[in-house]
Amino acid sequence: MFQYAASVEKWDVFEVTVSGRADGNPFVDYSIRGVFQSAQERVETDGFYDGDGIYRVRFMPSIEGDYTFRVFGSFSDEEYTGNFTVTPASANNHGPVRVANTFHFAYEDGTPYYPVGTTCYVWTHQPQELQEKTLEELSKGYFNKIRFCVFPKHYDYNFRDPITFPYEGTPCDNSGLNRDNFGTYLPSNPENKWDFKRFNPEHFRLFENRIRDLRDMGIEADLIIMHPYDRWGFSEMDAESDDLYWNYVIARFAAYRNVWWSLANEFEFVRKKTMADWERYAHILCKKDPYHHLRSIHNAFNFYDYNKPWITHACIQLQDKKPLELLPDWREMYRKPIVVDEMRYEGNIEHGWGNITAEEMVRRFWEVTLMGAYGGHGETYMHPDNILWWSHGGELHGESGPRLKFLQQILNESPYIGLDPCGEYLTAASKVAFAPNTYRLLYFGYTRPSYKRFYYDDEHDYQVEVIDTWNMTIENRGIFRGRFDIDLPSRQYMAIRIKMVD
């Protein structure tokens, strides 16, 4: 077999599929690499074994025009060559997301990107019908980023086995697993019988199908590569197996433009891994991902050193001892974008991290945004079948989703890539963001003023709009100059948008 397409659009996946050796263990015994070259670009990248004697090499082109390729390695005695054409990107394809203006993000074509993300840790490991329901919910456009895990999850409300496992072998028996004893099911359980040198390609095929679905919906896939919530032993593999896993997921997933890399969820709870291990994984990632997708690592209580040069943005879980008001300090400390991917979840479960109101979730998003950072959503409402969005996906039951979509609308109407915090009128309860000289967005949170007074200058006109962030309305109050007052309805969660008129 030797297959490839004659053309591919810019920033899409070009794939070369070839037959090769299947004896022994092809995941470790044989290698495959590809070189892809045009007049302006040359990329060399690893391929991977996909089972049944099939090998694949994937490439994401960033330049339009004619390319050649060469595929080689110990998988075969032959070399494979060919050529293809890269066509212009389609209307909804803006390329991978990059850091822009120090603290913010934009797609590679320059289109601003304002992350409004959610978390569904193991939605891709659920039955297909539930996965389809998750995609249906995501199609409503509430979120443009989603965090999820490559490995399955063992935790409260997560007692069922996944539909596939990443390795050949058999899992421990979960027939007696329940809320009273789940803490006794440990990664070291001797019932687990895995071959950590032999991947189950079907697990990864199903996973990348969902990356592709998200890409086609304009949603970034924030991939959590490692995590501590485990009864199968995946969090306690040896270094050789870890490195093999990292190389495999990079080779399979890096060519998808919507991929972000999160080295871990709550990294310090992965007890068997040292700081040297995390730095080694980061080195592998930086070396093997030729497209330099966004990279971070998520904390439980203790921040990673986000000043590390390999980290592109800070991915933060908010704790009470690290309140939102510290965000401006963190911006200056790290000089990178900050994404507060966990700031508790809308819901009503017993855990303290999973029972804030929709109003509070939306308020936190607005406050984080106006302090020059970005927020993350999750939902944990009790369900008769223990299907909680935060882990399983399915159907959203809360009220924050449409209001976060409304926030996205407001952000996408900004005249500049990213809003930065402004000390003007700033109190513990109100926040102000601005784009240079022309635009201000004020948010009053849980306070409810009856009016606000403004003065900028006597030379320019300013259009003023009053925004009800909960009821999702925008009211045009007209054009003003000099000193002026804006009446407000004495309700919580109001905002004012002020734009200089040309």
Short mmCIF file of C-alpha atoms in Angstrom, two decimals:
data_model
loop_
_atom_site.label_atom_id
_atom_site.label_comp_id
_atom_site.label_asym_id
_atom_site.label_seq_id
_atom_site.Cartn_x
_atom_site.Cartn_y
_atom_site.Cartn_z
CA MET A 1 0.00 0.00 0.00
CA PHE A 2 1.15 3.52 -0.85
CA GLN A 3 -1.54 6.22 -0.63
CA TYR A 4 -1.68 10.00 -0.41
CA ALA A 5 -3.88 12.81 -1.67
CA ALA A 6 -2.97 14.99 -4.64
CA SER A 7 -3.80 18.17 -2.73
CA VAL A 8 -4.56 19.46 0.74
CA GLU A 9 -5.57 22.87 2.02
CA LYS A 10 -3.18 25.00 4.02
CA TRP A 11 -3.03 24.03 7.74
CA ASP A 12 -4.90 20.80 7.10
CA VAL A 13 -3.54 17.25 7.52
CA PHE A 14 -1.62 15.68 4.64
CA GLU A 15 -1.10 11.96 5.24
CA VAL A 16 1.07 9.35 3.57
CA THR A 17 -0.02 5.75 4.22
CA VAL A 18 2.32 2.84 3.45
CA SER A 19 2.60 -0.86 4.19
CA GLY A 20 5.55 -2.13 6.18
CA ARG A 21 6.93 -4.76 8.47
CA ALA A 22 4.49 -6.32 10.95
CA ASP A 23 6.73 -8.92 12.60
CA GLY A 24 8.00 -8.52 16.15
CA ASN A 25 6.70 -5.36 17.81
CA PRO A 26 6.48 -2.62 15.16
CA PHE A 27 5.77 0.05 17.82
CA VAL A 28 9.35 -0.24 19.06
CA ASP A 29 11.24 -2.33 16.50
CA TYR A 30 10.83 -0.08 13.44
CA SER A 31 10.93 3.61 12.62
CA ILE A 32 9.32 5.78 9.96
CA ARG A 33 10.00 9.41 9.09
CA GLY A 34 8.89 11.86 6.46
CA VAL A 35 10.44 14.96 4.89
CA PHE A 36 8.04 17.47 3.33
CA GLN A 37 9.45 20.32 1.32
CA SER A 38 8.41 23.31 -0.76
CA ALA A 39 10.34 26.31 -2.00
CA GLN A 40 9.67 28.06 1.34
CA GLU A 41 9.25 25.30 3.92
CA ARG A 42 10.95 22.07 4.98
CA VAL A 43 9.58 19.86 7.77
CA GLU A 44 10.91 16.51 8.94
CA THR A 45 8.66 14.54 11.27
CA ASP A 46 8.11 11.08 12.73
CA GLY A 47 5.40 8.75 11.56
CA PHE A 48 3.75 5.96 13.53
CA TYR A 49 2.55 2.38 13.31
CA ASP A 50 -1.25 2.10 13.04
CA GLY A 51 -1.60 -1.68 13.29
CA ASP A 52 -2.15 -4.43 10.71
CA GLY A 53 1.09 -3.64 8.86
CA ILE A 54 0.06 0.00 8.17
CA TYR A 55 2.31 3.01 8.83
CA ARG A 56 1.36 6.68 8.53
CA VAL A 57 3.19 9.99 8.39
CA ARG A 58 1.25 13.23 8.85
CA PHE A 59 2.15 16.78 7.93
CA MET A 60 0.48 20.18 8.41
CA PRO A 61 1.61 22.56 5.62
CA SER A 62 1.73 26.28 6.34
CA ILE A 63 2.58 27.53 2.83
CA GLU A 64 0.52 27.35 -0.36
CA GLY A 65 2.07 25.82 -3.46
CA ASP A 66 3.82 22.68 -4.62
CA TYR A 67 5.50 20.23 -2.25
CA THR A 68 7.50 17.04 -2.52
CA PHE A 69 7.84 14.37 0.13
CA ARG A 70 10.09 11.46 1.00
CA VAL A 71 9.14 8.71 3.49
CA PHE A 72 11.81 6.37 4.80
CA GLY A 73 12.85 4.26 7.79
CA SER A 74 13.49 0.76 9.00
CA PHE A 75 9.81 -0.15 8.55
CA SER A 76 10.60 -0.99 4.90
CA ASP A 77 13.48 -1.54 2.52
CA GLU A 78 11.87 0.97 0.16
CA GLU A 79 11.73 4.76 0.16
CA TYR A 80 8.51 6.43 -0.94
CA THR A 81 8.40 9.76 -2.74
CA GLY A 82 5.74 11.92 -4.27
CA ASN A 83 4.40 15.43 -4.70
CA PHE A 84 1.25 17.32 -3.83
CA THR A 85 -0.24 20.81 -3.93
CA VAL A 86 -1.29 22.94 -0.98
CA THR A 87 -4.36 25.02 -1.75
CA PRO A 88 -5.59 28.16 0.09
CA ALA A 89 -7.23 27.69 3.46
CA SER A 90 -11.01 27.54 3.45
CA ALA A 91 -13.08 30.29 5.08
CA ASN A 92 -13.22 28.73 8.56
CA ASN A 93 -9.60 27.59 8.60
CA HIS A 94 -7.42 30.23 10.26
CA GLY A 95 -4.51 27.97 11.16
CA PRO A 96 -3.17 27.04 14.59
CA VAL A 97 -3.54 29.41 17.52
CA ARG A 98 -0.42 31.35 18.55
CA VAL A 99 0.48 33.79 21.30
CA ALA A 100 -0.19 37.41 20.25
CA ASN A 101 0.58 40.75 21.89
CA THR A 102 2.33 39.04 24.83
CA PHE A 103 -0.81 38.22 26.84
CA HIS A 104 -3.28 37.12 24.20
CA PHE A 105 -3.91 34.76 21.29
CA ALA A 106 -4.50 34.90 17.55
CA TYR A 107 -4.74 32.34 14.79
CA GLU A 108 -1.76 32.09 12.48
CA ASP A 109 -3.55 34.14 9.81
CA GLY A 110 -3.89 37.02 12.31
CA THR A 111 -7.54 36.51 13.26
CA PRO A 112 -7.98 37.21 17.00
CA TYR A 113 -8.76 34.20 19.17
CA TYR A 114 -10.43 34.69 22.56
CA PRO A 115 -10.54 31.35 24.40
CA VAL A 116 -13.81 30.57 26.15
CA GLY A 117 -13.17 26.96 27.06
CA THR A 118 -14.81 24.08 28.85
CA THR A 119 -13.68 20.80 30.42
CA CYS A 120 -14.96 17.29 29.57
CA TYR A 121 -12.14 15.13 30.80
CA VAL A 122 -13.04 11.76 29.30
CA TRP A 123 -15.86 12.45 26.87
CA THR A 124 -14.02 10.58 24.11
CA HIS A 125 -13.96 7.42 26.25
CA GLN A 126 -17.76 7.25 26.61
CA PRO A 127 -20.21 5.22 24.48
CA GLN A 128 -20.55 6.57 20.94
CA GLU A 129 -24.12 7.78 21.51
CA LEU A 130 -22.99 9.95 24.41
CA GLN A 131 -20.07 11.30 22.38
CA GLU A 132 -22.48 12.32 19.63
CA LYS A 133 -24.62 14.10 22.21
CA THR A 134 -21.55 15.99 23.40
CA LEU A 135 -20.76 17.10 19.85
CA GLU A 136 -24.37 18.21 19.41
CA GLU A 137 -24.08 20.32 22.56
CA LEU A 138 -20.74 21.77 21.46
CA SER A 139 -22.25 22.72 18.10
CA LYS A 140 -24.29 25.39 19.91
CA GLY A 141 -21.15 27.52 19.96
CA TYR A 142 -20.88 28.15 23.69
CA PHE A 143 -17.19 27.22 23.74
CA ASN A 144 -14.22 27.44 21.38
CA LYS A 145 -11.83 25.24 23.38
CA ILE A 146 -12.25 21.97 25.28
CA ARG A 147 -9.87 20.19 27.67
CA PHE A 148 -9.85 16.39 27.63
CA CYS A 149 -7.62 13.42 28.43
CA VAL A 150 -5.93 10.81 26.28
CA PHE A 151 -5.96 8.35 29.20
CA PRO A 152 -9.20 7.27 30.94
CA LYS A 153 -10.09 8.64 34.37
CA HIS A 154 -10.65 6.95 37.75
CA TYR A 155 -12.40 9.29 40.17
CA ASP A 156 -15.70 9.96 41.88
CA TYR A 157 -18.53 9.57 39.33
CA ASN A 158 -16.04 7.78 37.05
CA PHE A 159 -16.38 4.08 37.82
CA ARG A 160 -17.17 2.64 34.39
CA ASP A 161 -14.38 1.41 32.15
CA PRO A 162 -13.74 3.33 28.91
CA ILE A 163 -14.88 1.94 25.57
CA THR A 164 -11.23 1.34 24.60
CA PHE A 165 -7.87 1.26 26.36
CA PRO A 166 -4.63 2.74 24.99
CA TYR A 167 -2.62 -0.48 25.32
CA GLU A 168 -2.94 -4.17 24.60
CA GLY A 169 -3.86 -6.10 27.72
CA THR A 170 -6.59 -6.42 30.33
CA PRO A 171 -7.76 -4.03 33.08
CA CYS A 172 -8.44 -4.75 36.72
CA ASP A 173 -11.95 -5.94 37.57
CA ASN A 174 -14.25 -2.99 38.31
CA SER A 175 -17.42 -4.97 39.03
CA GLY A 176 -17.29 -4.17 42.75
CA LEU A 177 -16.17 -0.55 42.38
CA ASN A 178 -18.33 2.08 44.11
CA ARG A 179 -18.14 5.43 45.89
CA ASP A 180 -17.22 3.84 49.20
CA ASN A 181 -14.18 1.93 47.95
CA PHE A 182 -12.92 3.74 44.84
CA GLY A 183 -9.94 5.10 46.77
CA THR A 184 -8.66 1.56 47.26
CA TYR A 185 -8.38 0.91 43.51
CA LEU A 186 -4.76 1.91 42.90
CA PRO A 187 -2.59 2.15 39.76
CA SER A 188 -0.44 -0.64 41.19
CA ASN A 189 -3.35 -3.11 41.18
CA PRO A 190 -1.78 -6.46 40.16
CA GLU A 191 -4.92 -7.40 38.22
CA ASN A 192 -3.87 -4.95 35.50
CA LYS A 193 -2.06 -6.81 32.73
CA TRP A 194 -0.78 -4.34 30.12
CA ASP A 195 1.95 -4.36 27.55
CA PHE A 196 3.12 -0.73 27.68
CA LYS A 197 5.17 -1.29 24.54
CA ARG A 198 2.14 -2.19 22.41
CA PHE A 199 -0.46 0.48 21.76
CA ASN A 200 -4.07 -0.22 20.86
CA PRO A 201 -4.40 1.80 17.63
CA GLU A 202 -8.20 1.77 17.79
CA HIS A 203 -8.10 3.84 20.99
CA PHE A 204 -6.06 6.53 19.26
CA ARG A 205 -8.08 6.39 16.03
CA LEU A 206 -11.30 7.08 17.90
CA PHE A 207 -9.59 9.86 19.84
CA GLU A 208 -8.21 11.62 16.77
CA ASN A 209 -11.59 11.33 15.05
CA ARG A 210 -12.91 13.59 17.80
CA ILE A 211 -9.98 16.00 17.39
CA ARG A 212 -11.02 16.19 13.75
CA ASP A 213 -14.68 16.76 14.65
CA LEU A 214 -13.70 19.59 16.96
CA ARG A 215 -11.44 21.11 14.30
CA ASP A 216 -14.30 21.16 11.82
CA MET A 217 -16.45 22.96 14.42
CA GLY A 218 -13.78 25.60 15.06
CA ILE A 219 -13.01 24.27 18.55
CA GLU A 220 -9.47 23.96 19.92
CA ALA A 221 -8.56 20.54 21.39
CA ASP A 222 -6.56 21.08 24.59
CA LEU A 223 -5.10 17.60 25.05
CA ILE A 224 -4.24 16.45 28.58
CA ILE A 225 -1.47 13.93 28.04
CA MET A 226 -1.01 12.69 31.63
CA HIS A 227 -3.07 12.83 34.83
CA PRO A 228 -3.17 11.23 38.30
CA TYR A 229 -6.69 9.76 38.42
CA ASP A 230 -5.88 6.20 37.53
CA ARG A 231 -6.65 2.61 38.53
CA TRP A 232 -4.95 1.01 35.53
CA GLY A 233 -1.29 1.94 36.01
CA PHE A 234 -0.92 4.50 33.20
CA SER A 235 0.29 7.16 35.66
CA GLU A 236 3.06 4.90 36.96
CA MET A 237 4.73 3.63 33.79
CA ASP A 238 8.51 3.55 33.64
CA ALA A 239 10.47 6.26 31.84
CA GLU A 240 10.97 4.22 28.68
CA SER A 241 7.22 3.57 28.37
CA ASP A 242 6.41 7.22 29.12
CA ASP A 243 8.75 8.40 26.40
CA LEU A 244 7.36 5.90 23.91
CA TYR A 245 3.85 7.18 24.69
CA TRP A 246 4.86 10.82 24.27
CA ASN A 247 6.50 10.14 20.92
CA TYR A 248 3.45 8.21 19.73
CA VAL A 249 0.85 10.85 20.61
CA ILE A 250 2.98 13.62 19.10
CA ALA A 251 3.41 11.68 15.86
CA ARG A 252 -0.34 10.97 15.66
CA PHE A 253 -1.83 14.30 16.75
CA ALA A 254 0.62 17.13 16.02
CA ALA A 255 -0.51 17.67 12.42
CA TYR A 256 -3.99 18.75 13.56
CA ARG A 257 -4.05 22.52 13.64
CA ASN A 258 -6.43 22.76 16.62
CA VAL A 259 -4.23 20.81 19.04
CA TRP A 260 -2.92 22.36 22.26
CA TRP A 261 -0.64 20.36 24.56
CA SER A 262 -1.27 20.17 28.31
CA LEU A 263 1.46 18.03 29.82
CA ALA A 264 -0.75 17.09 32.75
CA ASN A 265 -3.83 17.83 34.76
CA GLU A 266 -2.87 18.56 38.40
CA PHE A 267 0.72 17.61 37.70
CA GLU A 268 1.87 17.50 41.32
CA PHE A 269 -0.63 14.73 42.12
CA VAL A 270 1.10 12.40 39.64
CA ARG A 271 3.19 11.19 42.55
CA LYS A 272 5.65 8.96 40.71
CA LYS A 273 6.82 11.73 38.37
CA THR A 274 9.58 14.17 39.30
CA MET A 275 10.26 17.68 38.04
CA ALA A 276 13.01 16.14 35.93
CA ASP A 277 10.39 13.88 34.33
CA TRP A 278 8.16 16.83 33.41
CA GLU A 279 11.08 18.69 31.94
CA ARG A 280 12.04 15.59 29.95
CA TYR A 281 8.53 15.32 28.52
CA ALA A 282 8.67 19.00 27.61
CA HIS A 283 11.99 18.46 25.83
CA ILE A 284 10.49 15.60 23.81
CA LEU A 285 7.50 17.74 22.91
CA CYS A 286 9.55 20.73 21.81
CA LYS A 287 11.86 18.51 19.78
CA LYS A 288 9.23 16.32 18.11
CA ASP A 289 6.36 18.76 17.44
CA PRO A 290 7.52 20.62 14.30
CA TYR A 291 4.52 22.99 14.42
CA HIS A 292 5.16 24.33 17.93
CA HIS A 293 1.58 24.09 19.16
CA LEU A 294 0.71 25.88 22.40
CA ARG A 295 2.13 24.17 25.50
CA SER A 296 1.34 24.36 29.21
CA ILE A 297 0.86 22.27 32.36
CA HIS A 298 -2.04 22.43 34.83
CA ASN A 299 -1.66 22.68 38.61
CA ALA A 300 -3.61 21.53 41.64
CA PHE A 301 -2.28 23.79 44.41
CA ASN A 302 1.27 24.65 43.42
CA PHE A 303 2.09 26.53 40.25
CA TYR A 304 4.62 25.11 37.83
CA ASP A 305 7.35 27.59 36.92
CA TYR A 306 5.50 29.27 34.06
CA ASN A 307 8.61 31.29 33.27
CA LYS A 308 10.08 28.15 31.69
CA PRO A 309 10.77 29.00 28.04
CA TRP A 310 8.95 25.91 26.74
CA ILE A 311 5.68 27.06 28.33
CA THR A 312 3.70 29.27 25.96
CA HIS A 313 0.91 30.21 28.38
CA ALA A 314 0.02 29.67 32.03
CA CYS A 315 -2.76 27.12 32.60
CA ILE A 316 -4.01 27.75 36.13
CA GLN A 317 -6.44 26.14 38.53
CA LEU A 318 -7.74 28.82 40.86
CA GLN A 319 -7.75 28.16 44.60
CA ASP A 320 -9.11 30.37 47.37
CA LYS A 321 -5.59 31.23 48.48
CA LYS A 322 -4.88 32.46 44.94
CA PRO A 323 -7.83 34.77 44.16
CA LEU A 324 -8.73 36.40 40.87
CA GLU A 325 -7.37 39.72 42.06
CA LEU A 326 -3.83 38.32 41.69
CA LEU A 327 -4.22 37.90 37.92
CA PRO A 328 -2.60 41.26 37.01
CA ASP A 329 0.38 40.30 39.20
CA TRP A 330 0.69 36.94 37.46
CA ARG A 331 0.58 38.62 34.07
CA GLU A 332 3.53 40.77 34.99
CA MET A 333 5.36 37.87 36.64
CA TYR A 334 5.11 35.53 33.65
CA ARG A 335 4.65 37.93 30.71
CA LYS A 336 2.53 35.28 28.97
CA PRO A 337 -1.16 34.65 28.38
CA ILE A 338 -2.97 33.30 31.43
CA VAL A 339 -5.84 30.84 31.10
CA VAL A 340 -7.67 30.05 34.35
CA ASP A 341 -8.96 26.72 33.08
CA GLU A 342 -10.43 25.77 36.45
CA MET A 343 -12.16 28.35 38.64
CA ARG A 344 -14.70 25.92 40.12
CA TYR A 345 -17.65 24.48 38.21
CA GLU A 346 -21.29 25.36 37.82
CA GLY A 347 -23.28 22.60 39.49
CA ASN A 348 -24.66 21.12 42.69
CA ILE A 349 -22.50 18.14 43.66
CA GLU A 350 -21.12 17.81 47.19
CA HIS A 351 -17.52 18.71 46.30
CA GLY A 352 -16.67 22.35 46.94
CA TRP A 353 -15.12 22.75 43.49
CA GLY A 354 -18.36 21.72 41.76
CA ASN A 355 -21.30 23.72 43.11
CA ILE A 356 -21.17 27.39 42.19
CA THR A 357 -24.13 29.05 40.47
CA ALA A 358 -24.33 29.94 36.81
CA GLU A 359 -24.33 33.62 37.81
CA GLU A 360 -21.06 33.13 39.67
CA MET A 361 -19.50 31.21 36.78
CA VAL A 362 -20.36 33.98 34.33
CA ARG A 363 -19.17 36.67 36.76
CA ARG A 364 -15.82 34.94 37.12
CA PHE A 365 -15.44 34.75 33.34
CA TRP A 366 -16.11 38.46 32.95
CA GLU A 367 -13.76 39.43 35.77
CA VAL A 368 -10.94 37.19 34.52
CA THR A 369 -11.39 38.56 31.00
CA LEU A 370 -11.31 42.19 32.08
CA MET A 371 -8.15 41.54 34.06
CA GLY A 372 -6.45 40.54 30.83
CA ALA A 373 -6.71 36.75 31.18
CA TYR A 374 -9.11 34.00 30.08
CA GLY A 375 -11.44 31.64 31.92
CA GLY A 376 -12.52 28.02 31.79
CA HIS A 377 -15.97 26.48 32.27
CA GLY A 378 -17.08 23.18 33.73
CA GLU A 379 -20.44 21.79 34.81
CA THR A 380 -21.20 19.26 37.57
CA TYR A 381 -24.93 18.87 38.13
CA MET A 382 -26.22 15.71 39.79
CA HIS A 383 -27.58 13.23 37.25
CA PRO A 384 -29.52 9.98 37.78
CA ASP A 385 -27.01 8.08 35.63
CA ASN A 386 -23.96 9.97 36.96
CA ILE A 387 -23.33 11.61 33.59
CA LEU A 388 -21.63 14.88 34.46
CA TRP A 389 -20.47 17.25 31.72
CA TRP A 390 -17.14 17.93 33.49
CA SER A 391 -16.05 14.37 32.87
CA HIS A 392 -18.42 12.59 30.49
CA GLY A 393 -19.89 15.33 28.32
CA GLY A 394 -23.42 14.64 27.18
CA GLU A 395 -25.99 17.36 27.75
CA LEU A 396 -25.51 20.70 29.50
CA HIS A 397 -28.08 21.41 32.22
CA GLY A 398 -26.87 24.79 33.44
CA GLU A 399 -27.42 28.38 32.39
CA SER A 400 -23.92 29.74 31.85
CA GLY A 401 -23.33 28.40 28.33
CA PRO A 402 -25.42 30.93 26.34
CA ARG A 403 -24.01 33.77 28.44
CA LEU A 404 -20.46 32.69 27.73
CA LYS A 405 -21.30 32.65 24.03
CA PHE A 406 -22.54 36.22 24.51
CA LEU A 407 -19.19 37.10 26.12
CA GLN A 408 -17.44 35.62 23.07
CA GLN A 409 -19.55 37.90 20.88
CA ILE A 410 -18.49 40.95 22.89
CA LEU A 411 -14.83 39.94 22.71
CA ASN A 412 -14.95 39.27 18.99
CA GLU A 413 -16.23 42.81 18.47
CA SER A 414 -13.14 44.27 20.13
CA PRO A 415 -11.04 46.47 17.83
CA TYR A 416 -7.72 44.99 18.91
CA ILE A 417 -6.19 41.59 19.64
CA GLY A 418 -6.76 41.25 23.37
CA LEU A 419 -8.02 43.53 26.11
CA ASP A 420 -5.70 44.69 28.86
CA PRO A 421 -6.66 45.74 32.40
CA CYS A 422 -6.92 49.41 33.20
CA GLY A 423 -6.76 50.91 36.70
CA GLU A 424 -9.40 53.48 35.80
CA TYR A 425 -12.38 53.18 38.22
CA LEU A 426 -10.93 49.88 39.39
CA THR A 427 -12.21 48.54 42.71
CA ALA A 428 -12.49 45.08 44.20
CA ALA A 429 -15.95 44.82 42.64
CA SER A 430 -15.55 46.49 39.25
CA LYS A 431 -13.15 45.83 36.42
CA VAL A 432 -12.10 47.85 33.38
CA ALA A 433 -10.34 46.68 30.23
CA PHE A 434 -9.28 48.70 27.23
CA ALA A 435 -7.81 48.66 23.78
CA PRO A 436 -5.37 51.51 23.18
CA ASN A 437 -7.05 54.94 23.13
CA THR A 438 -10.25 53.87 21.44
CA TYR A 439 -12.20 51.34 23.50
CA ARG A 440 -13.14 50.63 27.11
CA LEU A 441 -15.17 47.82 28.61
CA LEU A 442 -16.31 48.16 32.24
CA TYR A 443 -17.87 45.38 34.32
CA PHE A 444 -19.53 45.90 37.69
CA GLY A 445 -19.95 42.28 38.83
CA TYR A 446 -22.00 41.81 41.96
CA THR A 447 -22.28 45.57 42.61
CA ARG A 448 -25.28 47.51 41.28
CA PRO A 449 -24.57 51.22 40.78
CA SER A 450 -27.39 53.48 39.60
CA TYR A 451 -25.06 55.50 37.36
CA LYS A 452 -21.42 56.02 36.40
CA ARG A 453 -19.67 59.30 35.58
CA PHE A 454 -17.05 59.60 32.83
CA TYR A 455 -14.59 62.11 31.45
CA TYR A 456 -11.99 61.31 28.80
CA ASP A 457 -11.40 64.49 26.78
CA ASP A 458 -13.20 67.36 25.07
CA GLU A 459 -12.03 66.60 21.53
CA HIS A 460 -13.52 63.18 20.74
CA ASP A 461 -16.97 61.66 20.60
CA TYR A 462 -17.70 58.36 22.33
CA GLN A 463 -20.47 55.88 21.69
CA VAL A 464 -21.79 54.33 24.90
CA GLU A 465 -23.61 51.00 25.25
CA VAL A 466 -25.01 49.41 28.40
CA ILE A 467 -24.65 45.62 28.48
CA ASP A 468 -26.67 43.28 30.67
CA THR A 469 -24.32 40.30 30.80
CA TRP A 470 -26.91 37.97 32.36
CA ASN A 471 -29.92 38.87 30.21
CA MET A 472 -27.63 39.19 27.17
CA THR A 473 -28.81 42.59 25.95
CA ILE A 474 -26.92 45.57 24.52
CA GLU A 475 -28.56 49.02 24.73
CA ASN A 476 -27.15 51.92 22.73
CA ARG A 477 -27.19 55.07 24.90
CA GLY A 478 -25.92 57.44 22.22
CA ILE A 479 -22.88 59.65 21.55
CA PHE A 480 -21.16 61.68 24.29
CA ARG A 481 -18.28 64.13 24.63
CA GLY A 482 -16.50 65.63 27.61
CA ARG A 483 -18.02 64.88 31.01
CA PHE A 484 -21.12 62.68 31.06
CA ASP A 485 -23.19 60.38 33.26
CA ILE A 486 -24.60 57.01 32.24
CA ASP A 487 -27.65 55.76 34.13
CA LEU A 488 -27.73 52.10 35.12
CA PRO A 489 -30.63 49.88 36.31
CA SER A 490 -29.17 49.09 39.77
CA ARG A 491 -28.84 45.43 38.84
CA GLN A 492 -25.91 43.10 39.25
CA TYR A 493 -23.78 41.88 36.34
CA MET A 494 -24.01 45.04 34.24
CA ALA A 495 -21.30 46.34 31.92
CA ILE A 496 -20.63 49.46 29.87
CA ARG A 497 -18.87 49.55 26.50
CA ILE A 498 -17.38 52.86 25.33
CA LYS A 499 -16.00 53.25 21.79
CA MET A 500 -14.32 56.31 20.33
CA VAL A 501 -16.18 57.51 17.23
CA ASP A 502 -14.00 58.19 14.19
#
